[in-house]
Short mmCIF file of C-alpha atoms in Angstrom, two decimals:
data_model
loop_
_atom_site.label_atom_id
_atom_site.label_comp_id
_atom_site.label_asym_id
_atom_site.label_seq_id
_atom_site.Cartn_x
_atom_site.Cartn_y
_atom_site.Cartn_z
CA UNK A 16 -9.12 1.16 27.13
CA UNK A 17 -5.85 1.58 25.55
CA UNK A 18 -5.55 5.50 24.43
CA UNK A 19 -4.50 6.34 20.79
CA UNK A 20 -0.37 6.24 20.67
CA UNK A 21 -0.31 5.63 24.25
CA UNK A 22 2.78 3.55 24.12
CA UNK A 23 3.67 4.65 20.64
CA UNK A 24 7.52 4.05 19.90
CA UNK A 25 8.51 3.62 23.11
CA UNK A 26 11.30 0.94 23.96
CA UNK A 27 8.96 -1.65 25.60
CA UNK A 28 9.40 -5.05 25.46
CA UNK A 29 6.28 -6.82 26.34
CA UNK A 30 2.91 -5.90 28.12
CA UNK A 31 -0.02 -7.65 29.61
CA UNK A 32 -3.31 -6.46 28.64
CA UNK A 33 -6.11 -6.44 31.80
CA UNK A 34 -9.00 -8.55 31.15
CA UNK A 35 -10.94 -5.23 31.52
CA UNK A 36 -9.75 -3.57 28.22
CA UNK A 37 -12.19 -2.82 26.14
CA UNK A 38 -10.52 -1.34 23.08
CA UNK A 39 -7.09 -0.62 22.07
CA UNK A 40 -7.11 2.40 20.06
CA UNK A 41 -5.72 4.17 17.25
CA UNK A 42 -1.25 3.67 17.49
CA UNK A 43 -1.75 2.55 20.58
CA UNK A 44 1.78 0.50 20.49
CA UNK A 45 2.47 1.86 16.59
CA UNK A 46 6.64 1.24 16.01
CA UNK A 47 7.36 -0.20 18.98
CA UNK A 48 10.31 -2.41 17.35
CA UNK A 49 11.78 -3.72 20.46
CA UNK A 50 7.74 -5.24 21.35
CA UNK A 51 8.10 -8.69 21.04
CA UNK A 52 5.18 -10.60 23.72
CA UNK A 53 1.79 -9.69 24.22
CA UNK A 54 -0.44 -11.33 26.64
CA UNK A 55 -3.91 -10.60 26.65
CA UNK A 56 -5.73 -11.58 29.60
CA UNK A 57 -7.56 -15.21 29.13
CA UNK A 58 -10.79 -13.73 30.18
CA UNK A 59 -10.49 -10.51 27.99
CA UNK A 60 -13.37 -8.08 27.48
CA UNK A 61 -11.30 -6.55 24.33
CA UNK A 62 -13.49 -5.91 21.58
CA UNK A 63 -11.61 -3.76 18.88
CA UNK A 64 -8.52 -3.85 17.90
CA UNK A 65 -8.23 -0.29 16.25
CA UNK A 66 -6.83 1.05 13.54
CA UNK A 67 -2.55 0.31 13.47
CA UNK A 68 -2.44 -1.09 16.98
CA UNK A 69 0.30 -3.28 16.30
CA UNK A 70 1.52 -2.16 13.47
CA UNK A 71 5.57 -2.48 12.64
CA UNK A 72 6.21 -4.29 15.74
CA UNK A 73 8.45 -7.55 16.78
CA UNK A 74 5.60 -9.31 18.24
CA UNK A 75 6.15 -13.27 16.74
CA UNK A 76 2.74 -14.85 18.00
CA UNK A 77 -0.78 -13.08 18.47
CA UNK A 78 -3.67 -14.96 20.73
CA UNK A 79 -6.76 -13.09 19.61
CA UNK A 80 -9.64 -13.50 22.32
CA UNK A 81 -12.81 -14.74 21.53
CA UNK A 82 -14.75 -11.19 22.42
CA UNK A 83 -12.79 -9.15 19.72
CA UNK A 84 -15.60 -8.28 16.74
CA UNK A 85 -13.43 -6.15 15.00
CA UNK A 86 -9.67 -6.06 13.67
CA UNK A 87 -9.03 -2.50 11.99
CA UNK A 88 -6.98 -1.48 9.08
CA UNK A 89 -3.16 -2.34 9.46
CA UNK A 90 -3.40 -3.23 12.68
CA UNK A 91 -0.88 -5.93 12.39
CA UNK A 92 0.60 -4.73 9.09
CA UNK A 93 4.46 -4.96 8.95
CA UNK A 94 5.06 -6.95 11.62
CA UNK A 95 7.92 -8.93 9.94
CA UNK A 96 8.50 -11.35 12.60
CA UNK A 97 4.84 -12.67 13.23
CA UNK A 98 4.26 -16.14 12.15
CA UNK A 99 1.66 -17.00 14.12
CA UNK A 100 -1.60 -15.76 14.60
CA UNK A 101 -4.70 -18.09 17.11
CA UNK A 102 -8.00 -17.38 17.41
CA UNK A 103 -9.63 -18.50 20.61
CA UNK A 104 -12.31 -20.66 20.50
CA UNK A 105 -16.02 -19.52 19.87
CA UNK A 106 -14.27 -15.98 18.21
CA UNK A 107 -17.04 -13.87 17.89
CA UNK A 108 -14.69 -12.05 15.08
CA UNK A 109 -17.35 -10.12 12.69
CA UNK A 110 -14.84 -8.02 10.47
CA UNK A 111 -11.17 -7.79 9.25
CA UNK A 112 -10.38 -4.32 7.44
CA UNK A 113 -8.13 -3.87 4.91
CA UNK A 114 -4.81 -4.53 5.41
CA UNK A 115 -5.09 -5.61 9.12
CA UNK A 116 -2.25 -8.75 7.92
CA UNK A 117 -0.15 -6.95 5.28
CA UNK A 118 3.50 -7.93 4.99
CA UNK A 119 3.61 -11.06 7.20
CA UNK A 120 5.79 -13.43 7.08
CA UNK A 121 2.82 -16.23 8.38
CA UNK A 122 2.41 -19.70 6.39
CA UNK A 123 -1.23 -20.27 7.41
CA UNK A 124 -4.29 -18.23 8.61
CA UNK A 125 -7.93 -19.48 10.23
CA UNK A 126 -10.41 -17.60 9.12
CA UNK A 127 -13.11 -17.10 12.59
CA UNK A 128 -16.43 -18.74 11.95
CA UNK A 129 -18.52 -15.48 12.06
CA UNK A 130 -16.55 -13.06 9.42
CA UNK A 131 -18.67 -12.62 6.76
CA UNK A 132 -16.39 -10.41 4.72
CA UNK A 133 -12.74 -9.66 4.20
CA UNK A 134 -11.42 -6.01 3.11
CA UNK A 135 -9.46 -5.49 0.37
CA UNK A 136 -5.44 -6.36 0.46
CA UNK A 137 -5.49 -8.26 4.44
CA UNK A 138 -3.44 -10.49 3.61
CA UNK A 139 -1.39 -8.51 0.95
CA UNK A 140 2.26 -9.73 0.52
CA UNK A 141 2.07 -12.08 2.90
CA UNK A 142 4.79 -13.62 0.87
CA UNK A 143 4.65 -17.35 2.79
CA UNK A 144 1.24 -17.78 2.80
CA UNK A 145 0.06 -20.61 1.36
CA UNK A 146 -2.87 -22.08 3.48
CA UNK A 147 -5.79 -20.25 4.33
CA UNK A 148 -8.76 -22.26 6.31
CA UNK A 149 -11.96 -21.54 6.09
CA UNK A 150 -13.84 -23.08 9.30
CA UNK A 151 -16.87 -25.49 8.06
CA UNK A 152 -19.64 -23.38 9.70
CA UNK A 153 -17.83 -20.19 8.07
CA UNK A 154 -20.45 -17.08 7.39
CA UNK A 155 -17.68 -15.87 5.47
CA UNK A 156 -19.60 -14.55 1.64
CA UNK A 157 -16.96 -12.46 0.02
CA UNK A 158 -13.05 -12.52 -0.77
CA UNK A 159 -12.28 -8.64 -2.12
CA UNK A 160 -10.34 -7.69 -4.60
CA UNK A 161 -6.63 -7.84 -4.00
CA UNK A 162 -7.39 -9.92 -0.73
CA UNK A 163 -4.09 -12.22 -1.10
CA UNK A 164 -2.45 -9.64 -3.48
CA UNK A 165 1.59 -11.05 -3.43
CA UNK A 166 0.52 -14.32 -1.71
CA UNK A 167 1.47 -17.58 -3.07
CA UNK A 168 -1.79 -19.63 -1.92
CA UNK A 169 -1.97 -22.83 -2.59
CA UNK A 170 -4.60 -24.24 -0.40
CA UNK A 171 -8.45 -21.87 -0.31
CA UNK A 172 -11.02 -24.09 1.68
CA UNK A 173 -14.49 -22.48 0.45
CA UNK A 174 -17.77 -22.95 2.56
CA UNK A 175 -21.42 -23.51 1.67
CA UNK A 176 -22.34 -19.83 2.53
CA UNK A 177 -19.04 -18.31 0.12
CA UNK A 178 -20.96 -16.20 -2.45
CA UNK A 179 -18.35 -14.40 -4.50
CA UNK A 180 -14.70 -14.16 -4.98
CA UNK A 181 -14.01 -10.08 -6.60
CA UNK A 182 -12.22 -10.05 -9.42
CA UNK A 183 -8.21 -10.03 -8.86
CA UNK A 184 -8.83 -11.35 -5.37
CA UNK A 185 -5.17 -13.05 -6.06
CA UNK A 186 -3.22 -11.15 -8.20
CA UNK A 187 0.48 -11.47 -8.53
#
């Protein structure tokens, strides 16, 4: 694992994740602005993704592996130069907190096949976003409130299982 605030505003520039990483906890690389490339192993045990990982970062393109269950709260948030944002295949992504994709400047986001629900305000002021894609075998049942709060979308593929959007899920 990655400790809490381990590299925590320090002046790195990139890093390579082991494949034997299990977690990446709480800060771990929190206001590192000159952090621009992560590479996560291909073969990455990484599971969580804690709480502000990432957050307020130069990072421009995120490969999440397919063993991560769980993205915390902001753990991308503010990351003003991240546009891009892959999923490998057969993610076995279960949850997104809230928001874990605040303030992005991304156009488009895949949703994993196995989340079944989305926290409030993950994709809040994501002022570009405009396509959001919903894979066909999607679990996904709920949109919360606020979800796309500040987000122009224009494009919302729905599956079969979708059960409820919560009221202001897209307010401007």
């Amino acid at each position: 694992r990655i400790s809490s605030y381990a590299f925590s505003k320090s002046q790195i520039k990139e890093i390579v994740i082991p494949s034997n990483v299990t977690e990446i906890e709480k800060g771990a690389f929190y206001g590192c602005t000159k952090l621009k490339t992560i590479e996560i192993a291909p073969d990455s045990k990484l599971r969580i993704i804690d709480e502000h990982v990432f957050e307020n970062t130069t990072i421009n393109e995120i490969t999440i592996p397919s063993n991560v269950t769980k993205i915390s709260k902001t753990a991308f948030s503010d990351c003003r130069k991240l546009i891009n944002i892959l999923f490998t295949p057969n993610s076995e992504l279960q949850e997104i907190e809230s928001s874990a994709f605040a303030y992005l400047p991304i156009e488009s986001f895949t949703i994993p096949p196995h989340v079944k629900y989305i926290n409030r305000k993950t994709f809040d002021s994501c002022r570009y976003l405009k396509t959001v894609i919903v894979a066909p075998n999607s679990e996904l049942q709920t949109i919360e409130k606020s979800e796309f709060q500040f987000s122009p979308i224009e494009n919302l593929c729905i599956p079969s299982s979708f059960v409820e959007f919560k009221d202001g899920w897209c307010k401007r």
